[in-house]
mmCIF file of C-alpha atoms in Angstrom:
data_model
loop_
_atom_site.group_PDB
_atom_site.id
_atom_site.type_symbol
_atom_site.label_atom_id
_atom_site.label_comp_id
_atom_site.label_asym_id
_atom_site.label_seq_id
_atom_site.Cartn_x
_atom_site.Cartn_y
_atom_site.Cartn_z
ATOM 1 C CA UNK A 1 0.000 0.000 0.000
ATOM 2 C CA UNK A 2 1.016 3.579 -0.532
ATOM 3 C CA UNK A 3 2.448 5.596 2.290
ATOM 4 C CA UNK A 4 1.643 9.144 3.312
ATOM 5 C CA UNK A 5 2.015 11.536 0.414
ATOM 6 C CA UNK A 6 2.355 15.299 0.471
ATOM 7 C CA UNK A 7 2.194 17.913 -2.221
ATOM 8 C CA UNK A 8 3.820 20.013 -3.351
ATOM 9 C CA UNK A 9 7.232 18.759 -2.246
ATOM 10 C CA UNK A 10 8.683 22.254 -2.588
ATOM 11 C CA UNK A 11 6.956 25.602 -2.443
ATOM 12 C CA UNK A 12 8.444 29.056 -2.831
ATOM 13 C CA UNK A 13 6.222 31.934 -1.834
ATOM 14 C CA UNK A 14 6.675 35.657 -1.716
ATOM 15 C CA UNK A 15 6.069 37.233 1.664
ATOM 16 C CA UNK A 16 2.385 37.959 2.050
ATOM 17 C CA UNK A 17 1.160 35.205 -0.260
ATOM 18 C CA UNK A 18 -1.211 32.478 0.863
ATOM 19 C CA UNK A 19 -0.158 28.838 0.494
ATOM 20 C CA UNK A 20 -1.963 25.504 0.763
ATOM 21 C CA UNK A 21 -0.180 22.266 1.570
ATOM 22 C CA UNK A 22 -1.857 18.922 0.968
ATOM 23 C CA UNK A 23 -1.550 15.640 2.819
ATOM 24 C CA UNK A 24 -2.898 12.256 1.715
ATOM 25 C CA UNK A 25 -2.733 9.877 4.684
ATOM 26 C CA UNK A 26 -2.593 6.126 4.541
ATOM 27 C CA UNK A 27 -6.036 4.789 3.723
ATOM 28 C CA UNK A 28 -8.004 3.920 6.833
ATOM 29 C CA UNK A 29 -5.838 5.865 9.230
ATOM 30 C CA UNK A 30 -7.991 7.662 11.740
ATOM 31 C CA UNK A 31 -5.447 10.082 13.133
ATOM 32 C CA UNK A 32 -3.641 12.775 11.180
ATOM 33 C CA UNK A 33 -0.978 15.139 12.469
ATOM 34 C CA UNK A 34 0.835 18.170 11.108
ATOM 35 C CA UNK A 35 4.315 19.098 12.298
ATOM 36 C CA UNK A 36 6.657 21.968 11.466
ATOM 37 C CA UNK A 37 10.378 21.240 11.199
ATOM 38 C CA UNK A 38 12.665 24.254 11.144
ATOM 39 C CA UNK A 39 16.189 23.883 9.810
ATOM 40 C CA UNK A 40 18.347 21.920 12.239
ATOM 41 C CA UNK A 41 15.479 21.225 14.608
ATOM 42 C CA UNK A 42 13.176 18.362 15.420
ATOM 43 C CA UNK A 43 9.579 18.376 14.242
ATOM 44 C CA UNK A 44 7.190 20.415 16.363
ATOM 45 C CA UNK A 45 3.507 19.621 16.681
ATOM 46 C CA UNK A 46 1.015 21.890 14.977
ATOM 47 C CA UNK A 47 -2.361 20.197 14.981
ATOM 48 C CA UNK A 48 -4.166 16.850 15.233
ATOM 49 C CA UNK A 49 -7.289 15.388 13.608
ATOM 50 C CA UNK A 50 -9.260 12.337 14.533
ATOM 51 C CA UNK A 51 -11.282 11.606 11.415
ATOM 52 C CA UNK A 52 -12.699 15.007 10.423
ATOM 53 C CA UNK A 53 -12.575 16.492 13.906
ATOM 54 C CA UNK A 54 -9.707 18.800 14.773
ATOM 55 C CA UNK A 55 -9.100 17.792 18.373
ATOM 56 C CA UNK A 56 -5.968 19.766 19.093
ATOM 57 C CA UNK A 57 -4.675 22.898 17.401
ATOM 58 C CA UNK A 58 -2.585 24.132 20.261
ATOM 59 C CA UNK A 59 0.615 24.076 18.218
ATOM 60 C CA UNK A 60 -0.517 26.414 15.454
ATOM 61 C CA UNK A 61 1.799 29.436 15.814
ATOM 62 C CA UNK A 62 -0.703 32.105 14.816
ATOM 63 C CA UNK A 63 -4.169 32.654 13.421
ATOM 64 C CA UNK A 64 -2.602 32.777 9.964
ATOM 65 C CA UNK A 65 -2.356 28.975 10.135
ATOM 66 C CA UNK A 66 -5.460 26.951 9.406
ATOM 67 C CA UNK A 67 -5.927 23.213 8.844
ATOM 68 C CA UNK A 68 -8.877 21.161 7.725
ATOM 69 C CA UNK A 69 -9.798 17.567 7.008
ATOM 70 C CA UNK A 70 -13.420 17.839 5.863
ATOM 71 C CA UNK A 71 -14.064 14.209 4.905
ATOM 72 C CA UNK A 72 -11.741 12.553 7.357
ATOM 73 C CA UNK A 73 -9.150 11.670 4.753
ATOM 74 C CA UNK A 74 -7.134 14.298 2.849
ATOM 75 C CA UNK A 75 -5.987 17.260 4.893
ATOM 76 C CA UNK A 76 -4.894 20.748 3.895
ATOM 77 C CA UNK A 77 -2.715 23.102 5.900
ATOM 78 C CA UNK A 78 -3.190 26.697 4.833
ATOM 79 C CA UNK A 79 -0.941 29.565 5.736
ATOM 80 C CA UNK A 80 -2.209 33.054 5.049
ATOM 81 C CA UNK A 81 -0.015 36.097 4.494
ATOM 82 C CA UNK A 82 3.180 34.072 4.721
ATOM 83 C CA UNK A 83 6.133 35.477 6.630
ATOM 84 C CA UNK A 84 9.812 34.598 6.409
ATOM 85 C CA UNK A 85 9.644 32.838 9.759
ATOM 86 C CA UNK A 86 7.161 30.385 8.223
ATOM 87 C CA UNK A 87 9.985 28.901 6.136
ATOM 88 C CA UNK A 88 10.306 25.278 7.243
ATOM 89 C CA UNK A 89 9.504 21.718 6.258
ATOM 90 C CA UNK A 90 5.900 20.821 6.998
ATOM 91 C CA UNK A 91 5.419 17.158 7.818
ATOM 92 C CA UNK A 92 2.208 15.225 7.803
ATOM 93 C CA UNK A 93 1.812 11.948 9.684
ATOM 94 C CA UNK A 94 -1.016 9.471 10.033
ATOM 95 C CA UNK A 95 -1.768 6.735 12.511
ATOM 96 C CA UNK A 96 -4.271 3.954 12.998
ATOM 97 C CA UNK A 97 -4.623 4.620 16.691
ATOM 98 C CA UNK A 98 -7.209 6.821 18.307
ATOM 99 C CA UNK A 99 -5.136 6.987 21.483
ATOM 100 C CA UNK A 100 -1.481 7.565 22.010
ATOM 101 C CA UNK A 101 1.250 5.007 21.761
ATOM 102 C CA UNK A 102 1.076 3.850 18.197
ATOM 103 C CA UNK A 103 3.449 4.503 15.380
ATOM 104 C CA UNK A 104 2.987 7.575 13.246
ATOM 105 C CA UNK A 105 3.788 7.206 9.545
ATOM 106 C CA UNK A 106 5.345 10.314 8.083
ATOM 107 C CA UNK A 107 5.180 11.772 4.622
ATOM 108 C CA UNK A 108 8.222 13.246 2.837
ATOM 109 C CA UNK A 109 7.254 16.767 3.809
ATOM 110 C CA UNK A 110 6.727 20.034 1.966
ATOM 111 C CA UNK A 111 9.646 22.427 2.087
ATOM 112 C CA UNK A 112 8.267 25.964 2.207
ATOM 113 C CA UNK A 113 10.568 28.872 1.469
ATOM 114 C CA UNK A 114 9.199 32.367 1.971
ATOM 115 C CA UNK A 115 11.182 35.097 0.245
ATOM 116 C CA UNK B 1 5.149 20.466 28.615
ATOM 117 C CA UNK B 2 7.201 17.442 27.812
ATOM 118 C CA UNK B 3 10.789 17.750 26.710
ATOM 119 C CA UNK B 4 13.120 15.405 24.923
ATOM 120 C CA UNK B 5 16.862 15.970 25.072
ATOM 121 C CA UNK B 6 19.310 14.528 22.613
ATOM 122 C CA UNK B 7 22.614 15.356 24.169
ATOM 123 C CA UNK B 8 24.773 15.023 21.065
ATOM 124 C CA UNK B 9 23.964 17.094 18.012
ATOM 125 C CA UNK B 10 26.674 15.433 15.902
ATOM 126 C CA UNK B 11 28.292 12.036 16.264
ATOM 127 C CA UNK B 12 31.112 10.985 13.940
ATOM 128 C CA UNK B 13 32.074 7.331 14.090
ATOM 129 C CA UNK B 14 34.258 5.051 12.028
ATOM 130 C CA UNK B 15 32.716 2.305 9.953
ATOM 131 C CA UNK B 16 32.217 -0.981 11.847
ATOM 132 C CA UNK B 17 32.621 0.762 15.209
ATOM 133 C CA UNK B 18 29.823 0.739 17.802
ATOM 134 C CA UNK B 19 27.695 3.804 18.404
ATOM 135 C CA UNK B 20 25.313 5.080 21.070
ATOM 136 C CA UNK B 21 22.961 8.004 20.532
ATOM 137 C CA UNK B 22 21.593 9.397 23.768
ATOM 138 C CA UNK B 23 18.042 10.444 24.539
ATOM 139 C CA UNK B 24 16.546 11.654 27.798
ATOM 140 C CA UNK B 25 13.000 12.770 28.404
ATOM 141 C CA UNK B 26 11.068 14.511 31.135
ATOM 142 C CA UNK B 27 7.808 12.998 32.203
ATOM 143 C CA UNK B 28 6.183 11.974 35.444
ATOM 144 C CA UNK B 29 3.704 9.697 33.707
ATOM 145 C CA UNK B 30 3.990 6.670 31.501
ATOM 146 C CA UNK B 31 5.303 7.347 28.042
ATOM 147 C CA UNK B 32 5.769 5.615 24.747
ATOM 148 C CA UNK B 33 9.187 6.050 23.176
ATOM 149 C CA UNK B 34 10.319 6.030 19.580
ATOM 150 C CA UNK B 35 13.425 6.448 17.476
ATOM 151 C CA UNK B 36 13.059 7.684 13.906
ATOM 152 C CA UNK B 37 15.693 8.046 11.194
ATOM 153 C CA UNK B 38 15.632 10.715 8.510
ATOM 154 C CA UNK B 39 17.726 10.348 5.380
ATOM 155 C CA UNK B 40 18.362 13.465 3.268
ATOM 156 C CA UNK B 41 15.232 14.720 1.519
ATOM 157 C CA UNK B 42 13.160 11.876 2.901
ATOM 158 C CA UNK B 43 10.497 11.529 5.553
ATOM 159 C CA UNK B 44 10.931 10.088 9.007
ATOM 160 C CA UNK B 45 11.180 6.310 9.158
ATOM 161 C CA UNK B 46 10.535 4.360 12.346
ATOM 162 C CA UNK B 47 13.556 2.481 13.677
ATOM 163 C CA UNK B 48 12.020 1.065 16.832
ATOM 164 C CA UNK B 49 9.513 1.737 19.582
ATOM 165 C CA UNK B 50 8.935 1.006 23.238
ATOM 166 C CA UNK B 51 5.322 0.644 24.321
ATOM 167 C CA UNK B 52 5.573 -1.758 27.265
ATOM 168 C CA UNK B 53 7.167 -5.013 28.332
ATOM 169 C CA UNK B 54 10.845 -5.784 27.836
ATOM 170 C CA UNK B 55 13.009 -2.732 28.271
ATOM 171 C CA UNK B 56 15.381 -3.820 25.504
ATOM 172 C CA UNK B 57 13.845 -3.143 22.146
ATOM 173 C CA UNK B 58 15.219 -4.317 18.820
ATOM 174 C CA UNK B 59 14.524 -2.460 15.618
ATOM 175 C CA UNK B 60 15.400 -2.443 11.965
ATOM 176 C CA UNK B 61 18.898 -2.266 10.485
ATOM 177 C CA UNK B 62 20.504 -3.810 13.578
ATOM 178 C CA UNK B 63 19.585 -0.990 15.957
ATOM 179 C CA UNK B 64 18.401 -1.516 19.512
ATOM 180 C CA UNK B 65 17.454 0.712 22.420
ATOM 181 C CA UNK B 66 17.013 0.294 26.135
ATOM 182 C CA UNK B 67 14.324 1.970 28.174
ATOM 183 C CA UNK B 68 15.527 3.047 31.604
ATOM 184 C CA UNK B 69 12.665 4.416 33.649
ATOM 185 C CA UNK B 70 14.746 5.498 36.638
ATOM 186 C CA UNK B 71 17.058 7.532 34.419
ATOM 187 C CA UNK B 72 14.279 8.562 32.024
ATOM 188 C CA UNK B 73 16.474 7.539 29.122
ATOM 189 C CA UNK B 74 16.052 5.668 25.857
ATOM 190 C CA UNK B 75 19.481 5.434 24.291
ATOM 191 C CA UNK B 76 19.920 4.005 20.791
ATOM 192 C CA UNK B 77 22.772 1.623 20.059
ATOM 193 C CA UNK B 78 24.275 -0.318 17.203
ATOM 194 C CA UNK B 79 27.260 -2.632 17.637
ATOM 195 C CA UNK B 80 28.736 -2.044 14.181
ATOM 196 C CA UNK B 81 27.753 0.853 11.933
ATOM 197 C CA UNK B 82 27.778 1.022 8.151
ATOM 198 C CA UNK B 83 28.221 3.909 5.771
ATOM 199 C CA UNK B 84 24.515 3.670 4.974
ATOM 200 C CA UNK B 85 23.662 4.540 8.601
ATOM 201 C CA UNK B 86 24.720 8.141 7.978
ATOM 202 C CA UNK B 87 21.543 10.107 8.662
ATOM 203 C CA UNK B 88 19.695 12.244 11.200
ATOM 204 C CA UNK B 89 18.203 10.390 14.165
ATOM 205 C CA UNK B 90 15.289 11.667 16.231
ATOM 206 C CA UNK B 91 14.042 10.480 19.586
ATOM 207 C CA UNK B 92 10.334 11.033 20.244
ATOM 208 C CA UNK B 93 7.990 10.676 23.193
ATOM 209 C CA UNK B 94 4.254 10.203 23.256
ATOM 210 C CA UNK B 95 2.271 10.446 26.475
ATOM 211 C CA UNK B 96 -0.002 7.568 27.249
ATOM 212 C CA UNK B 97 -2.932 9.908 27.514
ATOM 213 C CA UNK B 98 -2.231 11.992 24.441
ATOM 214 C CA UNK B 99 -1.372 11.613 20.834
ATOM 215 C CA UNK B 100 1.148 14.152 19.656
ATOM 216 C CA UNK B 101 4.832 13.274 19.516
ATOM 217 C CA UNK B 102 7.434 15.410 21.242
ATOM 218 C CA UNK B 103 10.714 15.249 19.342
ATOM 219 C CA UNK B 104 14.277 15.919 20.317
ATOM 220 C CA UNK B 105 16.441 18.201 18.213
ATOM 221 C CA UNK B 106 18.092 15.289 16.462
ATOM 222 C CA UNK B 107 21.542 13.718 16.275
ATOM 223 C CA UNK B 108 23.448 13.752 13.025
ATOM 224 C CA UNK B 109 25.323 10.472 12.694
ATOM 225 C CA UNK B 110 28.209 10.479 10.236
ATOM 226 C CA UNK B 111 29.931 7.186 9.511
ATOM 227 C CA UNK B 112 33.505 7.631 8.362
ATOM 228 C CA UNK B 113 34.995 5.070 5.963
#
C-alpha cells in the first residue's frame, strides 16, 4: 500500500502570499498530524485530527495557520499572508490509533521557502 | 510540557565501530518512546519503539534501544555501523494519555569510511 504523500514537495512563496499544503494519509488511518520542522530542529507539533474532527490545534503558531480535514481523509494546511519565519519543512503523519502510543507514519514533507 | 533531550547534536564514528545516541526525556507519567531516522530529503522512518514489556527493544537495520525508567532515558545503540547509517536520528515521546509526539532536536550520525 502507498504511504503518506504530500504535495507540493517544494513551495516558494513571496512574503504575504497564501499557500496551501496537501496531505494524503494512509487509507483507513484515523489520526492525522501536522508538524513543522525548522532547519536543524526536530519536528514540532502543529495540529491533530481524529477523522474530520480537529481535536488539538494548540501548536498552530498564529491565526494565519489553518488546517482542515473535511471528509476525514485528505488534509490541507493553509498559511495566510506568509512570513519569512514560516519557512520550514511541513510534515504530515497518520496513525491507525485513536489513542497515544502507536506509530505515526510520516510523509516526505513540503519544504516551504518564503522570500 | 514534555521535553526530549538529545545530548549530542553530531556524532562521527568510524565504519564498523559501535555507536550510542543518547536520549533523555522529562515525564512523570507513563510514556511511549520512539526512534526515527531521517535520510536526506526523505520523511521520518521508524527504527524502533517502546510501548511496554521488555526494556530492551530491537529495531530495523541492527539498531536496539534500552528503556531506563529510573534515568528517564532511551538510548539508541548499534554494535557495528555502516556507511549507509549516515543520517539524522530523532528520539520522540508520546504520552499515554495523548497523541502528539514530542521530538528531540536530532543527532546527526556520520559514519567515516
